[in-house]
Coordinates of C-alpha atoms and ligand atoms in Angstrom, one line a residue:
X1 CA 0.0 0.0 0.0
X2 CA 2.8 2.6 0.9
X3 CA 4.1 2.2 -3.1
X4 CA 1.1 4.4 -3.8
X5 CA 2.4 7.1 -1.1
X6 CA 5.6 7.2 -2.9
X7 CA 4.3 8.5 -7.1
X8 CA 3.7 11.8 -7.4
X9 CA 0.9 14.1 -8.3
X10 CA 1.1 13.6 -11.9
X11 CA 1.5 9.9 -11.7
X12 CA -1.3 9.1 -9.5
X13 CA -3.4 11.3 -12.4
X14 CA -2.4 8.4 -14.6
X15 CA -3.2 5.8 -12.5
X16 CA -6.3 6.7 -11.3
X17 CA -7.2 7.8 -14.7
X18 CA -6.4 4.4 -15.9
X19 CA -8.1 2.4 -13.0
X20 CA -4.8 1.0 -11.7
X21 CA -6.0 2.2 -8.4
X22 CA -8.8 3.4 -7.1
X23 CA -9.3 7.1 -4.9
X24 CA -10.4 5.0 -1.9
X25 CA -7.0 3.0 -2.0
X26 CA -5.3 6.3 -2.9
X27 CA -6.7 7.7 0.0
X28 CA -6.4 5.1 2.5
X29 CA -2.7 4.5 1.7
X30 CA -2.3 8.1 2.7
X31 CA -4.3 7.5 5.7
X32 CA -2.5 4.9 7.1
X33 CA 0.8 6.7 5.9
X34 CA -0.5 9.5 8.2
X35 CA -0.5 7.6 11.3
X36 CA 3.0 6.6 10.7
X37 CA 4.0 9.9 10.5
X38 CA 2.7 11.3 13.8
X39 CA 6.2 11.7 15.1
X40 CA 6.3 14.5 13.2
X41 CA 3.3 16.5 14.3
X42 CA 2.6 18.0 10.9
X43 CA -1.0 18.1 11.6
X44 CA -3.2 20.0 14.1
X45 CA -6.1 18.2 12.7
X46 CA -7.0 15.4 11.1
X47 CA -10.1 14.5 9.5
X48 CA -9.6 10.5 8.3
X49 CA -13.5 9.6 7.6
X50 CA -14.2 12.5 5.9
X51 CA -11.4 12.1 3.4
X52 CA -12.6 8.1 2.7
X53 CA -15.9 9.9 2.3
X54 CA -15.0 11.9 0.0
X55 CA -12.8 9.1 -2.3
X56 CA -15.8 7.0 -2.4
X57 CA -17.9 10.4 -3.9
X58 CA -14.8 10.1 -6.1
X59 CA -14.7 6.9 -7.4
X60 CA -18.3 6.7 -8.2
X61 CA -17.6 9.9 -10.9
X62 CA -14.9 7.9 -12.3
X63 CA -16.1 5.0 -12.9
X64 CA -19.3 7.0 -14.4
X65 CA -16.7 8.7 -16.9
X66 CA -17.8 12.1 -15.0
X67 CA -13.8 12.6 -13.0
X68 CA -13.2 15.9 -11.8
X69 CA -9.8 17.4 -13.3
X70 CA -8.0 16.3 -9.7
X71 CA -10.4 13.8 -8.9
X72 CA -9.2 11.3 -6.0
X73 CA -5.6 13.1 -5.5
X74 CA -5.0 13.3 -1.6
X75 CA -3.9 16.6 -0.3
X76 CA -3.5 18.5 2.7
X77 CA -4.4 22.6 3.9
X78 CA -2.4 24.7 6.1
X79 CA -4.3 25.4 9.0
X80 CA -4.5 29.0 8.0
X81 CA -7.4 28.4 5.3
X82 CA -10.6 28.3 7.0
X83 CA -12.6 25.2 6.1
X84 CA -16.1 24.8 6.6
X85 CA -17.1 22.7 9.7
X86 CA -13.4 21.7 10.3
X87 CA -11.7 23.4 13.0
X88 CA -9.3 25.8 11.8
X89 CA -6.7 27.2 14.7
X90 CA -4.2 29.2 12.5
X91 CA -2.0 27.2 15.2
X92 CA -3.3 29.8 18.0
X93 CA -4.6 29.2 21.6
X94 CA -7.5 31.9 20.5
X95 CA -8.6 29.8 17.7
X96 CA -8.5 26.2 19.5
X97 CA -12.0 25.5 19.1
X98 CA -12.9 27.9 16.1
X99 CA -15.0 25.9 13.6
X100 CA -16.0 27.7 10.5
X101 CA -19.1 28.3 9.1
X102 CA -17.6 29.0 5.5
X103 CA -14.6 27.5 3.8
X104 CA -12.0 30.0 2.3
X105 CA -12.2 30.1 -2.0
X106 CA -8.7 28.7 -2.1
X107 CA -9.9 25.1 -0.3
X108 CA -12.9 25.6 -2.1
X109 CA -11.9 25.1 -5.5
X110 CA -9.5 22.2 -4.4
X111 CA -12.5 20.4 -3.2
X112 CA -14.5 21.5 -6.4
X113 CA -11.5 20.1 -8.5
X114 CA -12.1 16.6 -6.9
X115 CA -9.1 16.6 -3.8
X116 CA -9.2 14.8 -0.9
X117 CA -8.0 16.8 2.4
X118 CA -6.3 14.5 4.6
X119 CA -7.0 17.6 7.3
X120 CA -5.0 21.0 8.7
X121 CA -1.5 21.0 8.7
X122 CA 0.5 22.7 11.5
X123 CA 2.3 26.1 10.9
X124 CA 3.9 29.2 12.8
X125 CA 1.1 30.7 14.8
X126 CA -0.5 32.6 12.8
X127 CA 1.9 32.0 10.3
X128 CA 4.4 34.6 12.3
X129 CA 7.6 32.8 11.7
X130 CA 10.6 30.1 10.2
X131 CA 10.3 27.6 12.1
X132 CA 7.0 26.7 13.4
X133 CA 8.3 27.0 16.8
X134 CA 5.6 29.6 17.6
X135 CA 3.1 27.0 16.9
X136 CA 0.5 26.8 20.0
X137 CA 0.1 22.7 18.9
X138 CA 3.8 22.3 19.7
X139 CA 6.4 22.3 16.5
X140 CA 6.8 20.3 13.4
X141 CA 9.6 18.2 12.9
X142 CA 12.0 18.0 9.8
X143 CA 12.1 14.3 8.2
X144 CA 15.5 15.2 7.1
X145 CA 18.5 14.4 9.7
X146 CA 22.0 16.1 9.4
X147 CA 24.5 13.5 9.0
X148 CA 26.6 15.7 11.6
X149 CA 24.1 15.3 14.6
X150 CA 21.8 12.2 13.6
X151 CA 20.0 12.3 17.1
X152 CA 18.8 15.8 17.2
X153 CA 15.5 16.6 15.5
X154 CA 15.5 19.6 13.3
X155 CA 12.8 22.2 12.1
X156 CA 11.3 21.8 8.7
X157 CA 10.9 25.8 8.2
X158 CA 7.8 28.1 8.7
X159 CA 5.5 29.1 8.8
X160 CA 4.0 26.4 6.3
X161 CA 6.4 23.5 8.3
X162 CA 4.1 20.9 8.5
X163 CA 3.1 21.2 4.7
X164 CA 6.4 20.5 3.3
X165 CA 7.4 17.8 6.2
X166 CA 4.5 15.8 5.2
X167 CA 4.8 16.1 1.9
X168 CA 8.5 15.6 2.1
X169 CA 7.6 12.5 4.5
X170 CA 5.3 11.0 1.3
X171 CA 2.4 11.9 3.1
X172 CA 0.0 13.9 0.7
X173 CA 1.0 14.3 -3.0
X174 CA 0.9 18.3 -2.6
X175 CA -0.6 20.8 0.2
X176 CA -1.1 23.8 0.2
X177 CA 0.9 27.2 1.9
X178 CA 0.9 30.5 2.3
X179 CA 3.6 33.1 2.3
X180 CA 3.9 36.5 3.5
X181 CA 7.5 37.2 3.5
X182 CA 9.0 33.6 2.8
X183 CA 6.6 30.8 4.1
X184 CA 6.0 29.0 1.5
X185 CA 9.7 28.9 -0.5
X186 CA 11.5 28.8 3.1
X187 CA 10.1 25.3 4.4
X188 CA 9.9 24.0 0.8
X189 CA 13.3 24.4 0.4
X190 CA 14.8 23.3 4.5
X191 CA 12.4 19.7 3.8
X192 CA 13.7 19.4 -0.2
X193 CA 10.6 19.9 -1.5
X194 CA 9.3 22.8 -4.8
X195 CA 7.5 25.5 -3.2
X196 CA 5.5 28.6 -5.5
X197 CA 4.5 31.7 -4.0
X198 CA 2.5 33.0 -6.9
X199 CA 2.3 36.8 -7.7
X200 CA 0.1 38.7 -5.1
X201 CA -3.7 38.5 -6.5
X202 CA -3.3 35.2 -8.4
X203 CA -4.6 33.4 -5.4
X204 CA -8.0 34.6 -3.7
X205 CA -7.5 35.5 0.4
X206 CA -11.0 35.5 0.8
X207 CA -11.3 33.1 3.9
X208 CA -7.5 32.5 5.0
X209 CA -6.8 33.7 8.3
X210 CA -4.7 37.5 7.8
X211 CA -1.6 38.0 8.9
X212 CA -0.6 41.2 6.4
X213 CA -2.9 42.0 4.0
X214 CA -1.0 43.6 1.9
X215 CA 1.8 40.5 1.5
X216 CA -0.4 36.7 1.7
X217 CA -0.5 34.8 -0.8
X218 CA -1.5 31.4 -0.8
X219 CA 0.2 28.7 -2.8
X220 CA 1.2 25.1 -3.7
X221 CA 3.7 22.8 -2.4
X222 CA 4.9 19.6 -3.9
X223 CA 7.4 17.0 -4.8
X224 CA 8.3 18.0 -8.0
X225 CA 7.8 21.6 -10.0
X226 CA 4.6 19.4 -12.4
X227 CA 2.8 18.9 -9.7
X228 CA 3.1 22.7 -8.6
X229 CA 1.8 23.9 -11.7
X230 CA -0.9 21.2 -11.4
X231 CA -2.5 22.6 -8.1
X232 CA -1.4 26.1 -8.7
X233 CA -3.9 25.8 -12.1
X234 CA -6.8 24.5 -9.8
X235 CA -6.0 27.2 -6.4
X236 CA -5.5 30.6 -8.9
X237 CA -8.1 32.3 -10.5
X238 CA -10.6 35.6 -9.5
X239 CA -12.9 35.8 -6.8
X240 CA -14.8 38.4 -7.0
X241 CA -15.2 38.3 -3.1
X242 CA -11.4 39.3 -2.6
X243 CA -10.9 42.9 -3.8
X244 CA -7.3 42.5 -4.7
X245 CA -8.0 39.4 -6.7
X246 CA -7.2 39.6 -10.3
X247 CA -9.0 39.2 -13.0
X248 CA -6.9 37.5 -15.6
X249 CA -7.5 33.9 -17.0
X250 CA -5.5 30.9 -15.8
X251 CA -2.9 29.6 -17.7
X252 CA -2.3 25.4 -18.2
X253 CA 0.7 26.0 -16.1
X254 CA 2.0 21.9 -16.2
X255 CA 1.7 22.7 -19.9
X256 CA 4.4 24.7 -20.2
X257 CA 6.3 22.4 -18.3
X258 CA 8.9 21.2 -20.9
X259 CA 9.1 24.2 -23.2
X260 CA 12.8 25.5 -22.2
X261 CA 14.3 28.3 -21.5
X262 CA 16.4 28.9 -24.7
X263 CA 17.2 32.8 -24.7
X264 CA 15.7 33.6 -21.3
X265 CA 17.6 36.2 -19.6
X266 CA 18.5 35.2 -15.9
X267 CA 19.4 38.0 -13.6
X268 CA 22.0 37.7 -10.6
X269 CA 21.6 40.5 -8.2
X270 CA 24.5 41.1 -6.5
X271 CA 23.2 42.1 -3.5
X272 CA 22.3 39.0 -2.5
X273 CA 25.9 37.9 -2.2
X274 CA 25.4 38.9 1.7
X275 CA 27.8 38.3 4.4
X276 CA 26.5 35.1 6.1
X277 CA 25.9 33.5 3.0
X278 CA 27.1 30.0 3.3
X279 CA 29.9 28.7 0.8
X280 CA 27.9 25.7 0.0
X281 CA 24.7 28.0 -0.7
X282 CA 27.3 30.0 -2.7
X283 CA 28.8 27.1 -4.8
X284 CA 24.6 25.6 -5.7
X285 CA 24.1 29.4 -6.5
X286 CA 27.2 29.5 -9.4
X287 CA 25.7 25.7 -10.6
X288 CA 22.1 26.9 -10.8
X289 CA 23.5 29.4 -13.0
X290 CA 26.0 27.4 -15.2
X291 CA 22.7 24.8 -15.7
X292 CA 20.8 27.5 -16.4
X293 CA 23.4 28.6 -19.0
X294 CA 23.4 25.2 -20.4
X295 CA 20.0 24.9 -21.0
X296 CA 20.2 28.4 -23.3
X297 CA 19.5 30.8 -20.7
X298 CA 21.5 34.1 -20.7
X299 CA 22.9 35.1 -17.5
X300 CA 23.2 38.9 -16.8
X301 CA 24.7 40.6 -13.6
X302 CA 22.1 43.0 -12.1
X303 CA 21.7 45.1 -9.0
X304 CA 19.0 46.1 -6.9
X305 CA 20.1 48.3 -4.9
X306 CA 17.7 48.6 -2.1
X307 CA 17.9 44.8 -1.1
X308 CA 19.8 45.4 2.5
X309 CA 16.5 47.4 3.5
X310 CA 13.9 44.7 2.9
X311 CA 14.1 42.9 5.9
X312 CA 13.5 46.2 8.3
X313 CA 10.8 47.2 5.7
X314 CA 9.3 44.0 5.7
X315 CA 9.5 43.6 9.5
X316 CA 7.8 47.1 10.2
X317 CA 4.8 46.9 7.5
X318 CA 4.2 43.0 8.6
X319 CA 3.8 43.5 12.3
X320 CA 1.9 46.8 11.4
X321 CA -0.9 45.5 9.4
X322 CA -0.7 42.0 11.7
X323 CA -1.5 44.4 14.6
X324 CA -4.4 45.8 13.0
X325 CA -5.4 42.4 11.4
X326 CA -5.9 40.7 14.6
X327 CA -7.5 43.3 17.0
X328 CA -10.4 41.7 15.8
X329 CA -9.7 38.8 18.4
X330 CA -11.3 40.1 21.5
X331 CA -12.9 37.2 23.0
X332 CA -16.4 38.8 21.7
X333 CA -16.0 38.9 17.5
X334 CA -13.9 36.3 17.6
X335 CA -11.6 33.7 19.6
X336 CA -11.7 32.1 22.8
X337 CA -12.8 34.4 25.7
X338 CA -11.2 34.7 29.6
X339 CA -14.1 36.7 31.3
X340 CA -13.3 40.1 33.5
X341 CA -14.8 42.7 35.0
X342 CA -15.0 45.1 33.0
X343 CA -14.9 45.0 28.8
X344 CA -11.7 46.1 29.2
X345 CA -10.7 43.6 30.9
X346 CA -12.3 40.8 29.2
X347 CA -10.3 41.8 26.3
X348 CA -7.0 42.1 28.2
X349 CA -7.7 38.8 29.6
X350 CA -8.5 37.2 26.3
X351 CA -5.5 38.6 24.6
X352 CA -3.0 38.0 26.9
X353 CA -4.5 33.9 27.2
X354 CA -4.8 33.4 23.8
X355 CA -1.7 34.6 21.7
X356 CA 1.7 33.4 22.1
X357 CA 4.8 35.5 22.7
X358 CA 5.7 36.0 19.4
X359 CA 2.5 37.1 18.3
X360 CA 2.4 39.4 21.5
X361 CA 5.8 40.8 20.1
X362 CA 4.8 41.8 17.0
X363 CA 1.6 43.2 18.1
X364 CA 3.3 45.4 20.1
X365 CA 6.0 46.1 17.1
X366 CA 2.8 47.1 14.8
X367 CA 1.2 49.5 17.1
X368 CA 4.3 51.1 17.3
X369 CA 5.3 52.3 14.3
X370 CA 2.0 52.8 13.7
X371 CA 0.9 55.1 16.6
X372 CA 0.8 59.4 16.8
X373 CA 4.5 60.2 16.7
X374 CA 6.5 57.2 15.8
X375 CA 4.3 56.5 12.1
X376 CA 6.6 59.4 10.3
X377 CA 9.5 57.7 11.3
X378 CA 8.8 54.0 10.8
X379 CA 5.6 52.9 8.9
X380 CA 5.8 55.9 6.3
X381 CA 9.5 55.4 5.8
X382 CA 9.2 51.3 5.4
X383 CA 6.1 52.6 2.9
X384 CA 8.7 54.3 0.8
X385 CA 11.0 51.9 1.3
X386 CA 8.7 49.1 -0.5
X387 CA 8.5 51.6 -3.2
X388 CA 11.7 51.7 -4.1
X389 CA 12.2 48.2 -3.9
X390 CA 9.7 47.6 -6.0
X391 CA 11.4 49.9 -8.4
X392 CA 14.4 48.0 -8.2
X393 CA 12.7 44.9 -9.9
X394 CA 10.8 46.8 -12.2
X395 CA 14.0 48.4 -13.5
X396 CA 15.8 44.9 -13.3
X397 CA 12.9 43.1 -15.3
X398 CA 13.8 45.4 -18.2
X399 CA 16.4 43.8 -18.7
X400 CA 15.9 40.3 -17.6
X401 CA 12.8 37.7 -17.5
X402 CA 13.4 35.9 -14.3
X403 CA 16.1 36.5 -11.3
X404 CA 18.3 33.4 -9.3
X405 CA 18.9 33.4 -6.2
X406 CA 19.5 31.1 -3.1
X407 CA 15.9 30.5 -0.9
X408 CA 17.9 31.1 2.5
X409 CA 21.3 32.1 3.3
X410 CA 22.5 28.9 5.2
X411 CA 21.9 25.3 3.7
X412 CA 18.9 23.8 5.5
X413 CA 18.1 24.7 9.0
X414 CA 21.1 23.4 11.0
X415 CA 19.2 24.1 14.4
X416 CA 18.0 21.6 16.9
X417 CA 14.3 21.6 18.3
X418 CA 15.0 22.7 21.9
X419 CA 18.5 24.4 21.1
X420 CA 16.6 27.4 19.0
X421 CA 18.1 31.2 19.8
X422 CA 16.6 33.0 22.1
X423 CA 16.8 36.3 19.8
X424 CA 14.1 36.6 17.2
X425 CA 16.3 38.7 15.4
X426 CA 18.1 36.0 14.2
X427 CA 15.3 34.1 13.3
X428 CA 14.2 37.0 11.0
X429 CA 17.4 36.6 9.2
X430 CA 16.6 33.7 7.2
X431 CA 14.1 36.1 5.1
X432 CA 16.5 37.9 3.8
X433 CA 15.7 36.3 0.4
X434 CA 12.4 35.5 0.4
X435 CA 10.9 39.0 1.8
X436 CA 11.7 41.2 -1.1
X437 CA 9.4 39.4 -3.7
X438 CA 6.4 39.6 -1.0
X439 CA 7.3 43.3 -1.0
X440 CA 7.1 43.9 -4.3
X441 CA 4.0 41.5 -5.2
X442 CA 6.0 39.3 -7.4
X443 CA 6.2 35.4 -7.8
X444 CA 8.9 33.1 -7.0
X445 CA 9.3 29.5 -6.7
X446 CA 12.0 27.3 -4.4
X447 CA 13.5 24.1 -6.3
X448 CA 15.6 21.6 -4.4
X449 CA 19.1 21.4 -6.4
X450 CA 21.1 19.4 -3.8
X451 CA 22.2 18.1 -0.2
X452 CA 24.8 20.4 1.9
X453 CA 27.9 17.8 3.0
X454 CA 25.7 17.4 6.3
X455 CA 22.8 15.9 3.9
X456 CA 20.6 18.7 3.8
X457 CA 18.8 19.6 1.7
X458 CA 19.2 23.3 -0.4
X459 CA 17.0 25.4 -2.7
X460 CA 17.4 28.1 -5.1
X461 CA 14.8 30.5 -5.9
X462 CA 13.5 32.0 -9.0
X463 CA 12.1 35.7 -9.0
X464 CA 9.4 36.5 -11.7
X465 CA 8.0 39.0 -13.3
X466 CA 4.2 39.8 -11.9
X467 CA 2.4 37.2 -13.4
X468 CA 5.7 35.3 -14.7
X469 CA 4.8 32.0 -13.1
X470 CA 5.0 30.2 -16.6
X471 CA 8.2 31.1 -16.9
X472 CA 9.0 30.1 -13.5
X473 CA 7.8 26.8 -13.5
X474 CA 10.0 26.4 -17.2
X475 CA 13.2 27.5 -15.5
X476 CA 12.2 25.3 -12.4
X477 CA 12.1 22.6 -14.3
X478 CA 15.4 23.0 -16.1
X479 CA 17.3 23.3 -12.6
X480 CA 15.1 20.2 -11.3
X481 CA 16.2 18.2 -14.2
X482 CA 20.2 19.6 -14.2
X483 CA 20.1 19.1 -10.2
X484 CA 19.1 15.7 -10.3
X485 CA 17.9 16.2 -6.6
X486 CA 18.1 12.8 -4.5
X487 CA 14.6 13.1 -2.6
X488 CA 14.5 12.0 1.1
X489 CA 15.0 8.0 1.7
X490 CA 11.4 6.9 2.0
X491 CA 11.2 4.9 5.6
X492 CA 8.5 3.9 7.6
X493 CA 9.0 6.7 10.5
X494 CA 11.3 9.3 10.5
Ligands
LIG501 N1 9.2 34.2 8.5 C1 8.5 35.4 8.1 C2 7.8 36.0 9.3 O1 8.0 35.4 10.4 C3 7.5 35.0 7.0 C4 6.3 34.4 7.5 C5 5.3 34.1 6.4 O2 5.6 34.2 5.2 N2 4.1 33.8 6.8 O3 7.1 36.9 9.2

């Protein structure tokens, strides 16, 4: 049964298109597979009977020649994306017994397209951070080992941590993510895995749990850069209920798959050679660009200049708009209430029960820079400052079609669950990358292209122009193909 855990996306298309297997034995491989996984609390919840429900609604269309374009593929969602009548928790004490009444458009046209949600996947909380250390339901744990320190259990990234361990861990053929400033390209590349954060508005937000408005985007995360563009076809698209939703059609992106990258312009910005970068990260970064090169691509040295402010930028506007984002949890509109004796009180209490330190941090970060006095200095400035570094790709995109880059600065996340820094500062270094494309609304993708001499894994990321996914998903391919990425050992329990 596990030999169905182990095809991908595309291949279980096939099979279930040719009635090799059926969705029920597609689904309750997974199931099973999901029990052996528990060690790595990927999930916060887990809803079994309702996905061998759901394979058996599948099945019947299939066998009546009525399948669904993703009929009987076995997924999972971040716990961010609100699902109707499944608890959603956005991995937050406030949310513990929040249970939906609507199901966000994202999940929606998963389910519509025929996929079976194994359940809710465990993530930063509120998706505020690398790691998912901040996770009220306890972290997620990397299925990858370092071959320095076997023993020691390692993080598989944030915020969307439990997505790419369990798909990493063969666990679901894709899941979904979202990424504000790196979460969905970050974890995708510390588990080994192809993560795409599309351009901002290609995905609807309308029912996943804010963070900053003005920087989710939801995406897909998978085993190989096909099945990427599969689920990215079936989660983009309009909603007219999300006002910064675009209305453009959706490409075929798995269509485009194969079509090269023969006089493609690949920019290198400079910038990103940053003190801190590892030499191994360093040495994948000059092969991405020689396979690149091989396969056609012409690579041009570029600059953009206002990279070393990103990070500040993003970490002012994020907690700003997160601090406005979740006054809204009060204990009386929404989340778990602690009672008091006055209103006041009541919302004091609730607050200060229900949201976990980091959260508490950046709330207090947000309603700084945005309070009388202190806005001038920090939001306004950071506002300018995402101008300009929005400028900075527009002016490097006349000249080039995509940009490389290294996902993080340090191959895989070399830290031990339990031996994490105490300064989030250092945390918020590993989106040095990843922020600047959520700051300037553009798409990128994270490919695995090889194992640090510890036997971790590494990604490079691909910049795009707004709306560029085709071409990222071309290029992804090419380095996927040149990398010839050795995907974690499958094993029983990791
Ligand atoms: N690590 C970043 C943060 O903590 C990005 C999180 C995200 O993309 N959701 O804000």
């Amino acid at each position: 049964m596990t030999d169905l855990c182990k095809i991908t996306l595309a291949k279980a298309l096939e099979g279930l298109k040719a009635k090799e297997f059926s969705a029920t034995e597609l689904t309750k491989a997974h199931v099973s597979r999901m029990e052996d996984l528990s060690n790595l609390n990927a999930f916060i919840t887990t809803t079994p009977e309702l996905a061998l429900q759901e394979a058996q609604k599948s099945d019947e269309r299939i066998q009546k020649g009525e399948a669904l374009p993703l009929d009987g593929i076995v997924i999972a969602n971040k716990d961010l994306f609100c699902t109707q009548n499944v608890r959603t928790t956005a991995a937050s004490k406030i949310l513990e017994n929040f249970i939906p009444p609507y199901e966000s458009t994202v999940t929606q046209k998963l389910k519509d397209a025929g996929t079976i949600s194994l359940g809710k996947l465990n993530l930063d909380e509120f998706a505020m951070g690398s790691s998912t250390l901040t996770s009220h339901f306890g972290s997620s744990v990397n299925p990858w080992r370092s071959k320095k320190f076997p023993d020691k259990k390692l993080f598989p990234g944030g915020s969307s941590g439990g997505s790419s361990a369990i798909v990493a861990a063969y666990g679901a053929l894709g899941v979904t993510g979202t990424d504000t400033g790196g979460s969905i390209r970050q974890p995708a590349s510390f588990c080994g895995i192809v993560g795409l954060k599309p351009t901002y508005g290609r995905c609807s937000r309308r029912g996943i749990v804010a963070f900053a408005s003005s920087l989710d985007q939801a995406g897909p995360m998978a085993r190989t850069v096909e099945d990427t563009a599969i689920l990215l076809k079936v989660m983009a698209g309009f909603d007219p209920n999300d006002a910064t939703s675009v209305n453009m059609p959706v490409p075929d992106y798995a269509s485009v798959l194969k079509d090269g990258i023969k006089g493609k312009k690949i920019g290198i910005p400079k910038e990103y050679l940053v003190e801190g970068l590892d030499a191994e990260m360093d040495d994948f970064w000059k092969k991405g660009m020689k396979w690149l090169e091989e396969n056609g691509a012409e690579i041009i040295n570029i600059s953009l200049p206002h990279t070393k402010y990103a990070l500040p930028t993003y970490y002012i506007l994020a907690p700003a708009e997160a601090s406005s984002n979740l006054s809204r949890y009060d204990g009386v509109r929404y989340g778990s209430r602690v009672e008091g004796s006055s209103l006041d009180e009541l919302y004091e209490n609730s607050r200060s029960a229900g949201f976990g330190s980091e959260v508490k941090r950046r709330i207090l970060i947000g309603t700084y820079v945005l309070s009388a006095g202190y806005y001038d200095a920090y939001y306004l400035k950071a506002q300018k400052l995402r101008s300009l570094i929005s400028q900075d790709f527009t002016k490097a995109f006349e000249k080039v079609d995509m940009i490389l880059t290294p996902t993080t600065p340090t191959a895989a996340f070399a830290i031990a669950i339990g031996e994490e820094p105490k300064d989030p500062v250092s945390m918020y270094l590993n989106d040095i990358f990843t922020v600047t494309t959520n700051l300037a609304g553009l798409p990128g993708i994270s490919v695995p292209c090889g194992l640090s001499n510890d036997g971790l894994p590494l990604g490079l990321q691909l910049i795009g122009k707004p709306f560029g996914e085709e071409d990222l998903i071309r290029a992804g391919y090419v380095i996927e193909q040149a990398a010839g990425f050795t995907p974690l050992e499958f094993k029983e329990k990791y």
